[in-house]
Short mmCIF file of C-alpha atoms in Angstrom, two decimals:
data_model
loop_
_atom_site.label_atom_id
_atom_site.label_comp_id
_atom_site.label_asym_id
_atom_site.label_seq_id
_atom_site.Cartn_x
_atom_site.Cartn_y
_atom_site.Cartn_z
CA MET A 27 104.87 22.57 88.70
CA THR A 28 105.95 23.57 85.19
CA ARG A 29 106.69 27.24 84.60
CA VAL A 30 105.22 28.61 81.39
CA SER A 31 107.15 31.53 79.92
CA VAL A 32 105.47 34.49 78.28
CA PHE A 33 108.38 34.48 75.82
CA SER A 34 107.75 30.94 74.58
CA SER A 35 105.76 32.21 71.59
CA PRO A 36 107.44 31.53 68.23
CA LEU A 37 106.79 35.18 67.36
CA LEU A 38 109.11 36.40 70.14
CA LEU A 39 112.53 35.33 68.88
CA GLY A 40 115.65 36.38 70.75
CA PHE A 41 113.97 37.63 73.92
CA ASP A 42 115.61 35.09 76.27
CA HIS A 43 117.90 37.82 77.65
CA LEU A 44 114.86 39.95 78.50
CA GLU A 45 113.26 36.99 80.28
CA ARG A 46 116.37 36.54 82.44
CA VAL A 47 116.39 40.26 83.28
CA LEU A 48 112.74 40.14 84.32
CA ASP A 49 113.40 37.09 86.51
CA ARG A 50 116.27 38.89 88.26
CA ALA A 51 114.15 42.01 88.75
CA SER A 52 111.29 40.08 90.32
CA ARG A 53 113.63 38.28 92.72
CA ALA A 54 115.52 41.47 93.66
CA GLY A 55 112.38 43.49 94.38
CA ASN A 56 111.18 41.39 97.33
CA ASP A 57 113.44 42.80 100.07
CA GLY A 58 112.37 46.14 101.54
CA TYR A 59 115.67 46.97 103.28
CA PRO A 60 117.10 49.51 102.89
CA PRO A 61 114.30 51.80 101.78
CA TYR A 62 115.02 53.77 98.62
CA ASN A 63 113.70 56.45 96.27
CA ILE A 64 114.12 56.78 92.52
CA GLU A 65 113.73 60.29 91.16
CA ARG A 66 114.14 62.11 87.88
CA ILE A 67 116.63 64.96 88.29
CA GLY A 68 116.82 65.99 84.64
CA PRO A 69 115.51 65.07 81.21
CA ALA A 70 117.89 62.11 80.94
CA GLU A 71 119.16 61.80 84.53
CA LEU A 72 117.93 59.66 87.41
CA ARG A 73 118.97 59.39 91.06
CA ILE A 74 118.56 56.39 93.34
CA THR A 75 118.73 57.36 97.02
CA LEU A 76 119.06 54.66 99.68
CA ALA A 77 118.60 55.24 103.42
CA VAL A 78 121.78 53.74 104.88
CA ALA A 79 121.93 55.34 108.33
CA GLY A 80 124.71 53.86 110.43
CA PHE A 81 126.83 52.78 107.46
CA ALA A 82 130.15 54.53 106.85
CA LYS A 83 131.50 55.16 103.37
CA ASP A 84 133.90 52.22 103.79
CA ASP A 85 130.99 49.90 104.72
CA LEU A 86 129.32 50.42 101.33
CA SER A 87 130.13 49.33 97.79
CA VAL A 88 128.46 50.27 94.51
CA THR A 89 129.18 48.04 91.49
CA VAL A 90 127.73 47.30 88.07
CA GLU A 91 127.55 43.63 87.07
CA ASP A 92 125.67 42.30 84.00
CA ASN A 93 123.44 45.37 83.55
CA GLN A 94 122.67 45.43 87.27
CA LEU A 95 123.52 48.17 89.73
CA ILE A 96 124.39 46.39 92.97
CA VAL A 97 124.69 48.27 96.27
CA ARG A 98 126.11 46.29 99.19
CA GLY A 99 126.45 47.30 102.80
CA ARG A 100 128.24 45.47 105.58
CA GLN A 101 128.68 46.74 109.12
CA THR A 102 131.19 45.18 111.47
CA ASP A 103 130.87 45.03 115.23
CA ASP A 104 133.47 46.73 117.38
CA PRO A 105 134.46 44.06 119.93
CA GLU A 106 135.49 46.76 122.45
CA ARG A 107 131.95 48.13 122.76
CA VAL A 108 129.82 46.79 125.62
CA PHE A 109 126.08 47.26 125.16
CA LEU A 110 123.66 47.45 128.08
CA HIS A 111 120.81 47.44 125.59
CA ARG A 112 121.08 46.77 121.89
CA GLY A 113 118.13 48.02 119.87
CA ILE A 114 120.03 48.99 116.72
CA ALA A 115 120.99 45.88 114.84
CA THR A 116 124.04 45.71 112.62
CA ARG A 117 123.09 44.02 109.42
CA GLN A 118 124.27 43.63 105.91
CA PHE A 119 122.30 44.14 102.75
CA GLN A 120 122.48 43.79 99.00
CA LYS A 121 120.15 45.76 96.77
CA ALA A 122 120.11 45.19 93.00
CA PHE A 123 118.57 47.39 90.31
CA VAL A 124 118.31 46.18 86.71
CA LEU A 125 119.64 48.80 84.31
CA ALA A 126 118.43 49.32 80.76
CA ASP A 127 121.00 49.16 77.97
CA GLY A 128 122.97 52.39 77.71
CA VAL A 129 122.34 53.60 81.27
CA GLN A 130 125.56 54.83 82.84
CA ILE A 131 126.47 55.53 86.46
CA THR A 132 127.75 59.10 86.74
CA GLY A 133 128.57 59.16 90.46
CA ALA A 134 127.72 58.21 94.02
CA THR A 135 127.71 60.34 97.17
CA ILE A 136 126.79 59.79 100.81
CA ASP A 137 125.41 62.59 102.96
CA ASN A 138 123.55 62.45 106.29
CA GLY A 139 122.91 58.70 106.02
CA LEU A 140 121.61 58.85 102.44
CA LEU A 141 123.54 57.18 99.63
CA SER A 142 122.74 58.77 96.26
CA VAL A 143 123.68 57.08 92.98
CA ASP A 144 123.29 59.22 89.87
CA LEU A 145 122.51 57.64 86.51
CA SER A 146 122.47 59.00 82.99
CA ARG A 147 120.05 57.66 80.42
CA PRO A 148 121.04 59.01 77.00
CA GLU A 149 118.33 59.32 74.39
CA SER A 150 118.67 56.63 71.77
CA VAL A 151 116.98 57.15 68.47
CA THR A 152 117.13 54.17 66.13
CA PRO A 153 116.25 55.17 62.61
CA PRO A 154 114.27 52.68 60.51
CA ARG A 155 116.46 50.39 58.41
CA GLN A 156 115.63 49.13 54.97
CA ILE A 157 116.46 45.45 54.46
CA ALA A 158 117.42 44.55 50.91
CA ILE A 159 115.61 41.57 49.43
CA ARG A 160 117.83 39.33 47.30
#
């Protein structure tokens, strides 16, 4: 089956980067674990909060790669523990959020099983530019 791109129009020049970003976003949005919230905490500030109960601070990593915020969690089993019943699974996860150009990570905190990542989205005003005709 041939995939037809919305950006294949000759009027949309230079949007191949945007197409790749949209592909990554659609693939990353399919996994529901861990659950998360995105909230506005100021005029240009956002907060992503992930429910990571059972993960210690050392089990989590927050990185930015290619305009993507990537949160990874990996729990390790303690071989000394003997379970009579195991209903809480240890699992790993990777959650990716596509960031717009200019968005910066201002910090990350963990409290009561909730990992909060704060982002800053500065206002960008691009004035119109006059192009000289030669």
